[in-house]
Amino acid sequence: MNASDSDEDIYNERSALVRSESPALPSYIPDSDLTPPNGTPTKRLKAGISRRPGAAAADGGGSDPEVEAEEEELTLKYGAKHVIMLFIPVTLCMVVVVATIKSVSFYTEKTDQQLIYTPFTENTSSVGRRLLNSVLNTIIMISVIVVMTIFLVVLYKYRCYKFIHGWLILSSLMLLFWFSFMYLGEVFKTYNLAMDYPTVGVIIWNFGAVGMICIHWKGPLQLQQAYLILISALMALVFIKYLPEWSAWVILGAISVYDLVAVLSPKGPLRMLVETAQERNEPIFPALIYSSAMVWTVGMASPNETQRSEPDEEAEQSDGRAEPPSRHSRLLPEDEMEEDRGVKLGLGDFIFYSVLVGKAAATGGDWNTTLACFVAILIVCVPPWTAPPLCDLKHKQELLKTVSPAAAQRHHEHPDDSFINPDCI
Amino acid sequence: MNLERLPNEEKLSLCRKYYLVPLAVSGFAFLPFLWLVNVVWFFREAFLKPSYTEQLQIKAYVKRSALGLLLWVAVLTTWITIYQHFRAEWGEVGDYLSFTIPLGIP
């Protein structure tokens, strides 16, 4: 369908950004207006998408093109909105990291101290040797990540929840207390302020305790989001400081490859984790995921989650350990519920992107490089996590049922057809 | 966590816990930040909404948290002022207390 192809292109490049400029689009109003129980779903959806002449043309056609257009509209509309919802936290995280890198010199000072995961030094005489060392470092780091991920998946499968929770709590304790203590110390040194131990103690204690409460128990959503952004930024800063230059870039590349493999391949550990969580109808652990809205399950039989997660937050040791990316994103369109479930993104993604931009800022020195990286990440990396290919087929079916029974039926008969992206698994 | 979605009893329970935790955890309430969160988060619930049964108690907790918070702010401000002003004159004790010491000539 030519119309959909071109619309898809437009969506990927510009529409996500353009959409944010349009004021008062009907698509931003809550669900009860968007998915009426029956009646004229197509008309409402058309109203919500003011820039889609292709869809309007498809409206007059037979049931098939119309149904396809409906699905496309739904998924694209929600996708775009959620992309915007993700832009803000990712941007904030990067801003914090870049601001720190630029102002606090501690994080860009050359140090011979390295993480135990990257034992090979880069202070070698020849380029070849340095390259070899960085590749070896990467191999070690990725193996550690893979092992920890598999370990986590095994624990999850055998329901060792206590262990996992203990691990996560230890890890967030370390981040919230120790790293923020270091960070605060460095900031004070940079601005040449005097500070005494009692005050610092009170500040860090408050920050950490409220952080633990917000992340692991209950707290205001914005505060929880803020804390998750902050700890991602802290983690990214640690990586920027302690990973040697070339190793950092090779690791970044290798992690993206690993990510794809682990999530998309049928035997990938993350996919297994997600599927297990889905079978058990449980949410993934709170400390690993950034969620842009509160999940509310009133009216939903089960929280159908289309998650891709690479959860490998680990307890920090004294050197600072790798927190391999935990990538976890889903698109949950509104259904009978009032509340938009928002979209979730794994903390690993935040850290990953922030390390990228932070390294660019540290190495490059000028703002053009940094800005270019920042824009590139926002446009390239963020939208895919909210895109239709990540929809679970089953979930898509549920959604379609509310919109058009015919579409749901067709989808059921041909589950492998992906109207949006042929790579949908 | 969206407060709108919770039934009133749970709101009350949450507010109460946010008020009590600082008192319980350290015995002496070293968590003014938690009280601040309590005040800000439940402010609308307590004062700007039409009343419901539990609202009185929520109001009470919010007020007490605000009181504790004010007390703490006063104590901290006083201490910080004293410290910053007299740090150099305290000699050894001042250095011992210091987390970071500014460089250069004052």
Short mmCIF file of C-alpha atoms in Angstrom, two decimals:
data_model
loop_
_atom_site.label_atom_id
_atom_site.label_comp_id
_atom_site.label_asym_id
_atom_site.label_seq_id
_atom_site.Cartn_x
_atom_site.Cartn_y
_atom_site.Cartn_z
CA MET A 1 0.00 0.00 0.00
CA ASN A 2 1.74 3.04 -1.22
CA ALA A 3 -0.08 5.45 0.96
CA SER A 4 0.94 3.60 4.06
CA ASP A 5 4.55 3.34 3.02
CA SER A 6 4.92 7.01 2.46
CA ASP A 7 3.05 7.76 5.63
CA GLU A 8 5.33 5.45 7.48
CA ASP A 9 8.35 7.27 6.16
CA ILE A 10 6.94 10.58 7.12
CA TYR A 11 6.15 9.24 10.52
CA ASN A 12 9.60 7.99 11.14
CA GLU A 13 11.38 11.13 10.23
CA ARG A 14 9.22 14.04 10.97
CA SER A 15 5.81 13.24 12.12
CA ALA A 16 6.82 12.31 15.58
CA LEU A 17 8.29 15.74 16.03
CA VAL A 18 5.73 17.59 14.02
CA ARG A 19 2.94 16.07 15.96
CA SER A 20 4.20 17.59 19.11
CA GLU A 21 3.78 21.04 17.68
CA SER A 22 0.15 20.70 16.84
CA PRO A 23 -1.91 22.08 19.63
CA ALA A 24 -4.87 20.31 21.08
CA LEU A 25 -4.93 17.29 18.87
CA PRO A 26 -7.83 15.09 19.73
CA SER A 27 -5.45 12.22 20.05
CA TYR A 28 -4.23 13.58 23.35
CA ILE A 29 -7.52 13.38 25.08
CA PRO A 30 -8.19 10.40 27.25
CA ASP A 31 -9.35 7.11 26.04
CA SER A 32 -13.00 7.27 26.54
CA ASP A 33 -13.18 9.49 23.51
CA LEU A 34 -10.79 7.52 21.43
CA THR A 35 -12.14 4.03 21.57
CA PRO A 36 -15.85 4.14 21.92
CA PRO A 37 -17.25 0.73 22.62
CA ASN A 38 -18.96 0.53 19.29
CA GLY A 39 -20.27 2.82 16.72
CA THR A 40 -17.92 4.96 14.76
CA PRO A 41 -14.39 4.17 15.74
CA THR A 42 -13.08 4.98 12.33
CA LYS A 43 -14.60 8.41 12.27
CA ARG A 44 -13.14 9.29 15.65
CA LEU A 45 -9.77 8.04 14.69
CA LYS A 46 -9.82 10.02 11.53
CA ALA A 47 -10.58 13.08 13.52
CA GLY A 48 -7.63 12.36 15.72
CA ILE A 49 -5.24 12.18 12.89
CA SER A 50 -5.48 15.38 11.01
CA ARG A 51 -2.54 14.85 8.74
CA ARG A 52 -3.41 11.62 7.11
CA PRO A 53 -5.02 12.14 3.71
CA GLY A 54 -4.04 8.59 2.85
CA ALA A 55 -6.19 7.25 5.60
CA ALA A 56 -9.14 9.35 4.55
CA ALA A 57 -8.82 8.02 1.04
CA ALA A 58 -8.76 4.53 2.41
CA ASP A 59 -11.90 5.16 4.32
CA GLY A 60 -14.08 4.99 1.29
CA GLY A 61 -12.65 1.66 0.21
CA GLY A 62 -13.69 -1.83 1.08
CA SER A 63 -13.43 -3.28 4.53
CA ASP A 64 -9.89 -4.49 4.13
CA PRO A 65 -8.12 -1.26 3.30
CA GLU A 66 -10.27 0.52 5.81
CA VAL A 67 -9.42 -1.92 8.49
CA GLU A 68 -5.76 -1.72 7.71
CA ALA A 69 -5.92 2.02 7.79
CA GLU A 70 -7.57 1.85 11.17
CA GLU A 71 -4.87 -0.30 12.56
CA GLU A 72 -2.19 1.86 11.15
CA GLU A 73 -3.75 4.95 12.52
CA LEU A 74 -4.14 3.50 15.93
CA THR A 75 -0.65 2.24 16.19
CA LEU A 76 0.91 5.29 14.67
CA LYS A 77 -1.06 7.67 16.77
CA TYR A 78 -0.16 5.97 19.99
CA GLY A 79 3.36 5.47 18.82
CA ALA A 80 3.89 9.13 18.16
CA LYS A 81 2.45 10.20 21.45
CA HIS A 82 4.59 7.78 23.32
CA VAL A 83 7.66 8.79 21.46
CA ILE A 84 7.20 12.28 22.79
CA MET A 85 6.69 10.90 26.25
CA LEU A 86 10.02 9.19 25.99
CA PHE A 87 11.88 12.12 24.53
CA ILE A 88 11.60 14.09 27.71
CA PRO A 89 13.20 11.67 30.18
CA VAL A 90 15.90 10.63 27.74
CA THR A 91 16.70 14.27 27.09
CA LEU A 92 16.77 15.05 30.78
CA CYS A 93 19.13 12.22 31.48
CA MET A 94 21.46 13.28 28.73
CA VAL A 95 21.33 16.89 29.84
CA VAL A 96 22.35 15.92 33.35
CA VAL A 97 25.21 13.80 32.07
CA VAL A 98 26.50 16.38 29.62
CA ALA A 99 26.18 19.21 32.13
CA THR A 100 28.20 17.22 34.64
CA ILE A 101 30.82 16.24 32.11
CA LYS A 102 31.28 19.80 31.03
CA SER A 103 31.48 21.29 34.48
CA VAL A 104 32.91 18.70 36.83
CA SER A 105 36.30 17.74 35.56
CA PHE A 106 36.50 14.67 37.75
CA TYR A 107 34.58 12.58 35.30
CA THR A 108 36.85 13.33 32.41
CA GLU A 109 40.15 13.03 34.19
CA LYS A 110 42.35 10.32 32.92
CA THR A 111 42.70 7.63 35.46
CA ASP A 112 44.63 4.42 35.44
CA GLN A 113 42.05 2.83 37.59
CA GLN A 114 39.79 0.62 35.60
CA LEU A 115 36.84 -1.59 36.26
CA ILE A 116 37.67 -5.22 36.81
CA TYR A 117 35.61 -5.97 33.77
CA THR A 118 38.05 -4.21 31.52
CA PRO A 119 41.39 -5.46 32.73
CA PHE A 120 43.39 -4.73 29.61
CA THR A 121 44.97 -1.35 29.66
CA GLU A 122 44.93 1.06 26.79
CA ASN A 123 48.20 2.72 27.57
CA THR A 124 50.03 0.69 25.01
CA SER A 125 52.56 1.80 22.51
CA SER A 126 51.05 0.60 19.29
CA VAL A 127 47.66 1.18 17.78
CA GLY A 128 47.20 -2.46 16.97
CA ARG A 129 47.84 -3.50 20.51
CA ARG A 130 45.42 -0.92 21.79
CA LEU A 131 42.75 -2.10 19.43
CA LEU A 132 43.33 -5.67 20.48
CA ASN A 133 43.06 -4.72 24.11
CA SER A 134 39.84 -2.86 23.61
CA VAL A 135 38.32 -5.78 21.74
CA LEU A 136 39.37 -8.11 24.53
CA ASN A 137 37.88 -5.78 27.08
CA THR A 138 34.67 -5.79 25.14
CA ILE A 139 34.56 -9.54 24.98
CA ILE A 140 35.00 -9.78 28.71
CA MET A 141 32.39 -7.15 29.41
CA ILE A 142 29.83 -8.69 27.09
CA SER A 143 30.42 -12.14 28.53
CA VAL A 144 29.84 -10.79 31.99
CA ILE A 145 26.63 -9.18 30.81
CA VAL A 146 25.45 -12.36 29.12
CA VAL A 147 26.23 -14.47 32.15
CA MET A 148 24.45 -12.12 34.50
CA THR A 149 21.44 -11.92 32.23
CA ILE A 150 21.17 -15.67 31.99
CA PHE A 151 21.59 -15.92 35.71
CA LEU A 152 18.77 -13.45 36.22
CA VAL A 153 16.52 -15.28 33.81
CA VAL A 154 17.21 -18.57 35.54
CA LEU A 155 16.44 -17.04 38.90
CA TYR A 156 13.25 -15.61 37.55
CA LYS A 157 12.19 -18.89 36.01
CA TYR A 158 12.71 -20.73 39.26
CA ARG A 159 10.87 -18.04 41.16
CA CYS A 160 13.72 -16.99 43.39
CA TYR A 161 12.05 -13.64 43.81
CA LYS A 162 13.61 -12.90 47.15
CA PHE A 163 17.07 -13.21 45.75
CA ILE A 164 16.26 -10.97 42.83
CA HIS A 165 14.67 -8.36 45.02
CA GLY A 166 17.60 -8.44 47.38
CA TRP A 167 19.96 -8.00 44.49
CA LEU A 168 18.01 -5.09 43.07
CA ILE A 169 17.75 -3.42 46.43
CA LEU A 170 21.47 -3.76 47.01
CA SER A 171 22.15 -2.36 43.61
CA SER A 172 19.91 0.64 44.01
CA LEU A 173 21.28 1.23 47.50
CA MET A 174 24.73 1.44 46.07
CA LEU A 175 23.65 3.82 43.35
CA LEU A 176 21.57 6.02 45.55
CA PHE A 177 23.99 6.36 48.40
CA TRP A 178 27.52 5.72 47.36
CA PHE A 179 27.55 7.14 43.87
CA SER A 180 25.55 10.17 44.78
CA PHE A 181 27.90 10.79 47.69
CA MET A 182 30.84 10.75 45.32
CA TYR A 183 29.00 12.91 42.87
CA LEU A 184 28.10 15.49 45.49
CA GLY A 185 31.66 15.58 46.71
CA GLU A 186 32.96 16.23 43.23
CA VAL A 187 30.42 18.95 42.58
CA PHE A 188 31.39 20.72 45.80
CA LYS A 189 35.04 20.48 44.94
CA THR A 190 34.42 21.91 41.51
CA TYR A 191 32.61 24.92 42.87
CA ASN A 192 34.97 25.26 45.78
CA LEU A 193 32.33 25.15 48.46
CA ALA A 194 32.88 24.13 52.02
CA MET A 195 30.63 21.45 53.32
CA ASP A 196 30.58 19.60 56.54
CA TYR A 197 29.96 15.97 57.20
CA PRO A 198 26.74 16.31 59.18
CA THR A 199 25.00 18.31 56.45
CA VAL A 200 26.24 16.02 53.74
CA GLY A 201 25.14 13.07 55.79
CA VAL A 202 21.65 14.43 56.13
CA ILE A 203 21.42 15.28 52.44
CA ILE A 204 22.60 11.91 51.21
CA TRP A 205 20.54 10.03 53.75
CA ASN A 206 17.40 11.87 52.71
CA PHE A 207 18.09 11.52 49.04
CA GLY A 208 18.81 7.84 49.31
CA ALA A 209 16.01 6.87 51.65
CA VAL A 210 13.33 8.70 49.73
CA GLY A 211 14.75 7.22 46.54
CA MET A 212 14.48 3.70 47.88
CA ILE A 213 10.94 4.33 48.98
CA CYS A 214 9.91 5.85 45.66
CA ILE A 215 11.48 3.23 43.49
CA HIS A 216 10.76 0.07 45.39
CA TRP A 217 7.57 0.92 47.16
CA LYS A 218 5.06 3.62 46.44
CA GLY A 219 5.61 7.20 45.64
CA PRO A 220 4.57 10.03 43.38
CA LEU A 221 5.11 9.10 39.77
CA GLN A 222 7.10 12.18 38.87
CA LEU A 223 9.43 11.66 41.77
CA GLN A 224 9.99 8.07 40.82
CA GLN A 225 10.73 9.09 37.26
CA ALA A 226 13.11 11.76 38.47
CA TYR A 227 14.98 9.29 40.62
CA LEU A 228 15.27 6.76 37.83
CA ILE A 229 16.63 9.43 35.54
CA LEU A 230 19.12 10.50 38.19
CA ILE A 231 20.43 7.04 38.89
CA SER A 232 20.74 6.35 35.19
CA ALA A 233 22.76 9.52 34.85
CA LEU A 234 24.97 8.52 37.79
CA MET A 235 25.57 5.12 36.30
CA ALA A 236 26.38 6.63 32.92
CA LEU A 237 28.88 8.97 34.56
CA VAL A 238 30.61 6.06 36.23
CA PHE A 239 30.91 4.32 32.91
CA ILE A 240 32.23 7.39 31.22
CA LYS A 241 34.86 7.76 33.86
CA TYR A 242 36.04 4.23 34.24
CA LEU A 243 35.78 2.75 30.81
CA PRO A 244 38.85 3.32 28.70
CA GLU A 245 38.26 5.28 25.52
CA TRP A 246 38.36 2.75 22.76
CA SER A 247 36.84 0.02 24.84
CA ALA A 248 33.87 2.24 25.52
CA TRP A 249 33.06 2.69 21.86
CA VAL A 250 33.54 -0.96 20.98
CA ILE A 251 31.42 -1.95 23.95
CA LEU A 252 28.65 0.38 22.86
CA GLY A 253 28.61 -1.22 19.45
CA ALA A 254 28.74 -4.74 20.81
CA ILE A 255 25.97 -4.09 23.28
CA SER A 256 23.58 -2.97 20.61
CA VAL A 257 24.25 -6.11 18.65
CA TYR A 258 23.84 -8.25 21.73
CA ASP A 259 20.66 -6.42 22.55
CA LEU A 260 19.14 -7.23 19.21
CA VAL A 261 20.16 -10.83 19.45
CA ALA A 262 19.00 -11.31 23.00
CA VAL A 263 15.65 -9.76 22.47
CA LEU A 264 14.68 -10.89 19.03
CA SER A 265 16.01 -14.39 18.83
CA PRO A 266 13.65 -17.06 20.13
CA LYS A 267 16.10 -18.39 22.64
CA GLY A 268 17.38 -15.05 23.75
CA PRO A 269 17.43 -14.67 27.53
CA LEU A 270 15.52 -11.44 27.49
CA ARG A 271 12.81 -12.79 25.31
CA MET A 272 12.45 -15.72 27.67
CA LEU A 273 12.23 -13.37 30.59
CA VAL A 274 9.55 -11.34 28.94
CA GLU A 275 7.57 -14.38 27.94
CA THR A 276 7.78 -15.83 31.40
CA ALA A 277 6.57 -12.59 32.87
CA GLN A 278 3.74 -12.56 30.40
CA GLU A 279 2.72 -16.08 31.17
CA ARG A 280 2.60 -15.31 34.81
CA ASN A 281 0.94 -11.98 34.23
CA GLU A 282 3.43 -10.19 36.34
CA PRO A 283 5.06 -6.87 35.84
CA ILE A 284 8.80 -6.70 35.53
CA PHE A 285 10.63 -5.42 38.56
CA PRO A 286 10.22 -1.78 39.35
CA ALA A 287 13.83 -0.84 39.63
CA LEU A 288 14.63 -1.75 36.06
CA ILE A 289 11.99 0.09 34.16
CA TYR A 290 11.12 3.67 33.55
CA SER A 291 7.41 4.03 33.05
CA SER A 292 5.80 7.14 31.77
CA ALA A 293 2.44 6.48 33.29
CA MET A 294 1.01 4.48 36.07
CA VAL A 295 -0.15 1.05 35.13
CA TRP A 296 -3.72 0.65 36.09
CA THR A 297 -5.42 -2.62 35.57
CA VAL A 298 -9.01 -1.85 36.39
CA GLY A 299 -11.09 -3.07 33.51
CA MET A 300 -8.33 -5.16 32.04
CA ALA A 301 -8.45 -8.86 32.55
CA SER A 302 -4.72 -9.15 32.53
CA PRO A 303 -1.95 -6.71 31.98
CA ASN A 304 -0.99 -7.86 28.55
CA GLU A 305 2.50 -6.74 28.30
CA THR A 306 4.50 -6.57 25.18
CA GLN A 307 7.85 -6.26 26.71
CA ARG A 308 11.31 -6.59 25.49
CA SER A 309 13.54 -6.51 28.42
CA GLU A 310 17.15 -7.00 28.95
CA PRO A 311 17.20 -6.77 32.66
CA ASP A 312 20.59 -6.91 34.02
CA GLU A 313 20.88 -4.47 36.81
CA GLU A 314 23.40 -5.83 39.13
CA ALA A 315 24.57 -5.13 42.56
CA GLU A 316 27.39 -2.69 42.53
CA GLN A 317 30.70 -3.58 43.91
CA SER A 318 33.28 -1.17 45.04
CA ASP A 319 34.73 -0.56 41.62
CA GLY A 320 31.37 0.05 40.11
CA ARG A 321 30.11 -2.76 38.07
CA ALA A 322 28.53 -2.81 34.70
CA GLU A 323 24.87 -2.32 34.71
CA PRO A 324 24.06 -3.88 31.41
CA PRO A 325 21.25 -2.25 29.63
CA SER A 326 17.81 -3.23 30.60
CA ARG A 327 15.75 -2.43 27.68
CA HIS A 328 12.12 -2.69 28.01
CA SER A 329 9.57 -0.91 26.04
CA ARG A 330 6.06 -1.41 24.99
CA LEU A 331 3.27 0.28 23.32
CA LEU A 332 0.01 -0.17 25.12
CA PRO A 333 -2.80 1.48 23.35
CA GLU A 334 -5.82 2.49 25.33
CA ASP A 335 -8.67 0.10 25.46
CA GLU A 336 -11.65 0.06 27.72
CA MET A 337 -9.68 1.67 30.49
CA GLU A 338 -9.65 5.37 31.09
CA GLU A 339 -5.97 5.72 31.58
CA ASP A 340 -3.24 5.62 29.05
CA ARG A 341 -0.74 3.10 30.21
CA GLY A 342 2.07 5.06 28.83
CA VAL A 343 5.18 3.45 27.65
CA LYS A 344 8.06 1.86 29.40
CA LEU A 345 11.70 2.07 28.64
CA GLY A 346 14.40 0.12 30.33
CA LEU A 347 16.92 1.98 32.40
CA GLY A 348 19.68 0.40 30.41
CA ASP A 349 18.56 2.40 27.44
CA PHE A 350 18.88 5.62 29.35
CA ILE A 351 22.33 4.68 30.47
CA PHE A 352 23.37 3.54 27.02
CA TYR A 353 22.28 6.73 25.32
CA SER A 354 23.70 8.91 28.02
CA VAL A 355 27.06 7.19 27.83
CA LEU A 356 27.06 7.79 24.08
CA VAL A 357 26.30 11.45 24.39
CA GLY A 358 28.52 11.89 27.42
CA LYS A 359 31.47 10.32 25.67
CA ALA A 360 30.86 12.55 22.69
CA ALA A 361 30.82 15.57 24.95
CA ALA A 362 33.94 14.49 26.79
CA THR A 363 35.93 13.53 23.76
CA GLY A 364 34.67 16.04 21.28
CA GLY A 365 34.83 19.08 23.43
CA ASP A 366 32.64 21.23 21.25
CA TRP A 367 28.91 21.45 21.34
CA ASN A 368 28.28 20.53 17.73
CA THR A 369 29.34 16.98 18.22
CA THR A 370 27.31 16.65 21.34
CA LEU A 371 24.21 18.13 19.82
CA ALA A 372 24.53 15.99 16.73
CA CYS A 373 24.77 12.85 18.81
CA PHE A 374 21.85 13.93 20.91
CA VAL A 375 19.59 14.60 17.94
CA ALA A 376 20.67 11.41 16.24
CA ILE A 377 19.79 9.34 19.26
CA LEU A 378 16.44 10.97 19.71
CA ILE A 379 15.43 10.42 16.16
CA VAL A 380 16.91 7.04 15.53
CA CYS A 381 16.86 5.22 18.80
CA VAL A 382 13.81 6.35 20.66
CA PRO A 383 10.93 5.92 18.20
CA PRO A 384 11.60 2.23 17.45
CA TRP A 385 10.92 1.31 21.01
CA THR A 386 7.40 2.54 20.70
CA ALA A 387 6.81 1.29 17.21
CA PRO A 388 4.33 -1.35 16.19
CA PRO A 389 6.89 -4.09 15.56
CA LEU A 390 7.24 -4.46 19.25
CA CYS A 391 3.59 -5.12 19.73
CA ASP A 392 2.75 -8.54 20.82
CA LEU A 393 0.56 -10.16 18.27
CA LYS A 394 -1.89 -11.26 20.88
CA HIS A 395 -2.08 -7.83 22.29
CA LYS A 396 -2.62 -6.32 18.94
CA GLN A 397 -5.49 -8.68 18.53
CA GLU A 398 -7.04 -7.53 21.77
CA LEU A 399 -6.74 -3.98 20.68
CA LEU A 400 -8.23 -4.64 17.31
CA LYS A 401 -11.22 -6.27 18.87
CA THR A 402 -12.22 -3.04 20.44
CA VAL A 403 -11.86 -1.16 17.22
CA SER A 404 -13.18 -3.46 14.63
CA PRO A 405 -14.17 -7.07 14.95
CA ALA A 406 -13.46 -7.61 11.29
CA ALA A 407 -9.91 -6.48 11.69
CA ALA A 408 -9.46 -8.71 14.68
CA GLN A 409 -10.80 -11.65 12.79
CA ARG A 410 -8.54 -11.02 9.88
CA HIS A 411 -5.61 -10.58 12.17
CA HIS A 412 -6.39 -13.80 13.88
CA GLU A 413 -6.45 -15.65 10.61
CA HIS A 414 -3.25 -14.14 9.37
CA PRO A 415 -1.12 -13.48 12.40
CA ASP A 416 2.03 -13.24 10.41
CA ASP A 417 0.88 -10.35 8.35
CA SER A 418 2.31 -7.27 9.69
CA PHE A 419 0.70 -4.28 8.19
CA ILE A 420 3.25 -1.92 9.46
CA ASN A 421 6.50 -3.71 9.48
CA PRO A 422 7.35 -6.96 7.89
CA ASP A 423 9.83 -7.69 10.61
CA CYS A 424 7.19 -7.96 13.25
CA ILE A 425 7.83 -11.18 15.04
CA MET B 1 1.44 6.22 41.44
CA ASN B 2 -1.58 8.26 40.66
CA LEU B 3 -3.49 9.41 43.67
CA GLU B 4 -6.68 9.79 41.72
CA ARG B 5 -6.92 6.08 41.34
CA LEU B 6 -6.71 5.14 44.94
CA PRO B 7 -9.63 4.68 47.21
CA ASN B 8 -9.72 7.06 50.14
CA GLU B 9 -8.67 4.60 52.77
CA GLU B 10 -5.55 3.81 50.88
CA LYS B 11 -4.77 7.46 50.46
CA LEU B 12 -5.05 7.90 54.18
CA SER B 13 -2.89 4.91 54.84
CA LEU B 14 -0.23 6.15 52.44
CA CYS B 15 -0.23 9.60 53.97
CA ARG B 16 0.06 8.14 57.42
CA LYS B 17 2.95 5.93 56.43
CA TYR B 18 4.76 8.82 54.82
CA TYR B 19 4.36 10.70 58.06
CA LEU B 20 5.40 7.88 60.36
CA VAL B 21 8.34 6.41 58.50
CA PRO B 22 10.75 9.22 59.32
CA LEU B 23 9.81 8.90 62.94
CA ALA B 24 10.17 5.17 62.99
CA VAL B 25 13.21 4.56 60.87
CA SER B 26 15.82 6.40 62.77
CA GLY B 27 13.92 6.95 65.97
CA PHE B 28 14.55 10.56 65.60
CA ALA B 29 13.16 11.55 62.24
CA PHE B 30 16.09 12.38 60.06
CA LEU B 31 13.94 12.42 56.97
CA PRO B 32 12.54 15.87 56.36
CA PHE B 33 12.58 15.16 52.64
CA LEU B 34 9.99 12.48 53.07
CA TRP B 35 7.81 14.92 54.95
CA LEU B 36 8.24 17.39 52.15
CA VAL B 37 7.09 14.79 49.67
CA ASN B 38 4.14 14.04 51.89
CA VAL B 39 3.11 17.68 52.08
CA VAL B 40 3.46 18.35 48.38
CA TRP B 41 1.83 15.17 47.26
CA PHE B 42 -1.14 15.23 49.56
CA PHE B 43 -1.65 18.95 49.60
CA ARG B 44 -4.34 18.90 46.96
CA GLU B 45 -6.02 15.97 48.53
CA ALA B 46 -6.10 17.53 51.93
CA PHE B 47 -7.03 21.11 51.21
CA LEU B 48 -8.29 21.63 47.72
CA LYS B 49 -10.72 18.82 47.32
CA PRO B 50 -14.31 18.54 48.43
CA SER B 51 -14.33 16.83 51.74
CA TYR B 52 -14.74 13.16 52.33
CA THR B 53 -14.55 11.09 55.45
CA GLU B 54 -10.88 10.48 55.65
CA GLN B 55 -9.90 13.94 54.63
CA LEU B 56 -9.73 15.24 58.19
CA GLN B 57 -7.12 12.73 59.13
CA ILE B 58 -5.17 13.34 55.96
CA LYS B 59 -5.21 17.02 56.75
CA ALA B 60 -3.86 16.29 60.21
CA TYR B 61 -0.98 14.24 58.84
CA VAL B 62 -0.14 16.82 56.24
CA LYS B 63 -0.09 19.54 58.85
CA ARG B 64 2.13 17.54 61.16
CA SER B 65 4.49 16.74 58.32
CA ALA B 66 4.66 20.39 57.42
CA LEU B 67 5.45 21.25 61.00
CA GLY B 68 8.23 18.72 61.21
CA LEU B 69 9.57 19.95 57.93
CA LEU B 70 9.65 23.56 59.10
CA LEU B 71 11.43 22.54 62.24
CA TRP B 72 14.04 20.71 60.28
CA VAL B 73 14.54 23.55 57.84
CA ALA B 74 15.12 25.90 60.74
CA VAL B 75 17.63 23.59 62.38
CA LEU B 76 19.51 22.95 59.16
CA THR B 77 19.64 26.59 58.17
CA THR B 78 20.96 27.55 61.56
CA TRP B 79 23.60 24.88 61.54
CA ILE B 80 24.75 25.64 58.01
CA THR B 81 25.00 29.33 58.75
CA ILE B 82 27.01 28.70 61.87
CA TYR B 83 29.28 26.28 60.12
CA GLN B 84 29.97 28.42 57.09
CA HIS B 85 30.61 31.46 59.19
CA PHE B 86 32.83 30.00 61.85
CA ARG B 87 34.50 27.22 59.97
CA ALA B 88 37.84 28.90 59.54
CA GLU B 89 37.99 30.00 63.13
CA TRP B 90 37.38 26.62 64.56
CA GLY B 91 40.73 25.36 63.48
CA GLU B 92 41.04 21.65 63.88
CA VAL B 93 37.49 20.96 64.75
CA GLY B 94 36.41 22.79 61.64
CA ASP B 95 38.62 20.68 59.46
CA TYR B 96 37.49 17.52 61.09
CA LEU B 97 33.92 18.37 60.34
CA SER B 98 34.64 19.31 56.78
CA PHE B 99 33.74 17.15 53.90
CA THR B 100 35.28 19.47 51.36
CA ILE B 101 37.58 22.30 52.06
CA PRO B 102 37.75 25.14 49.61
CA LEU B 103 41.11 25.98 48.19
CA GLY B 104 42.68 29.35 47.94
CA ILE B 105 42.69 32.41 50.06
CA PRO B 106 39.41 33.54 51.57
#
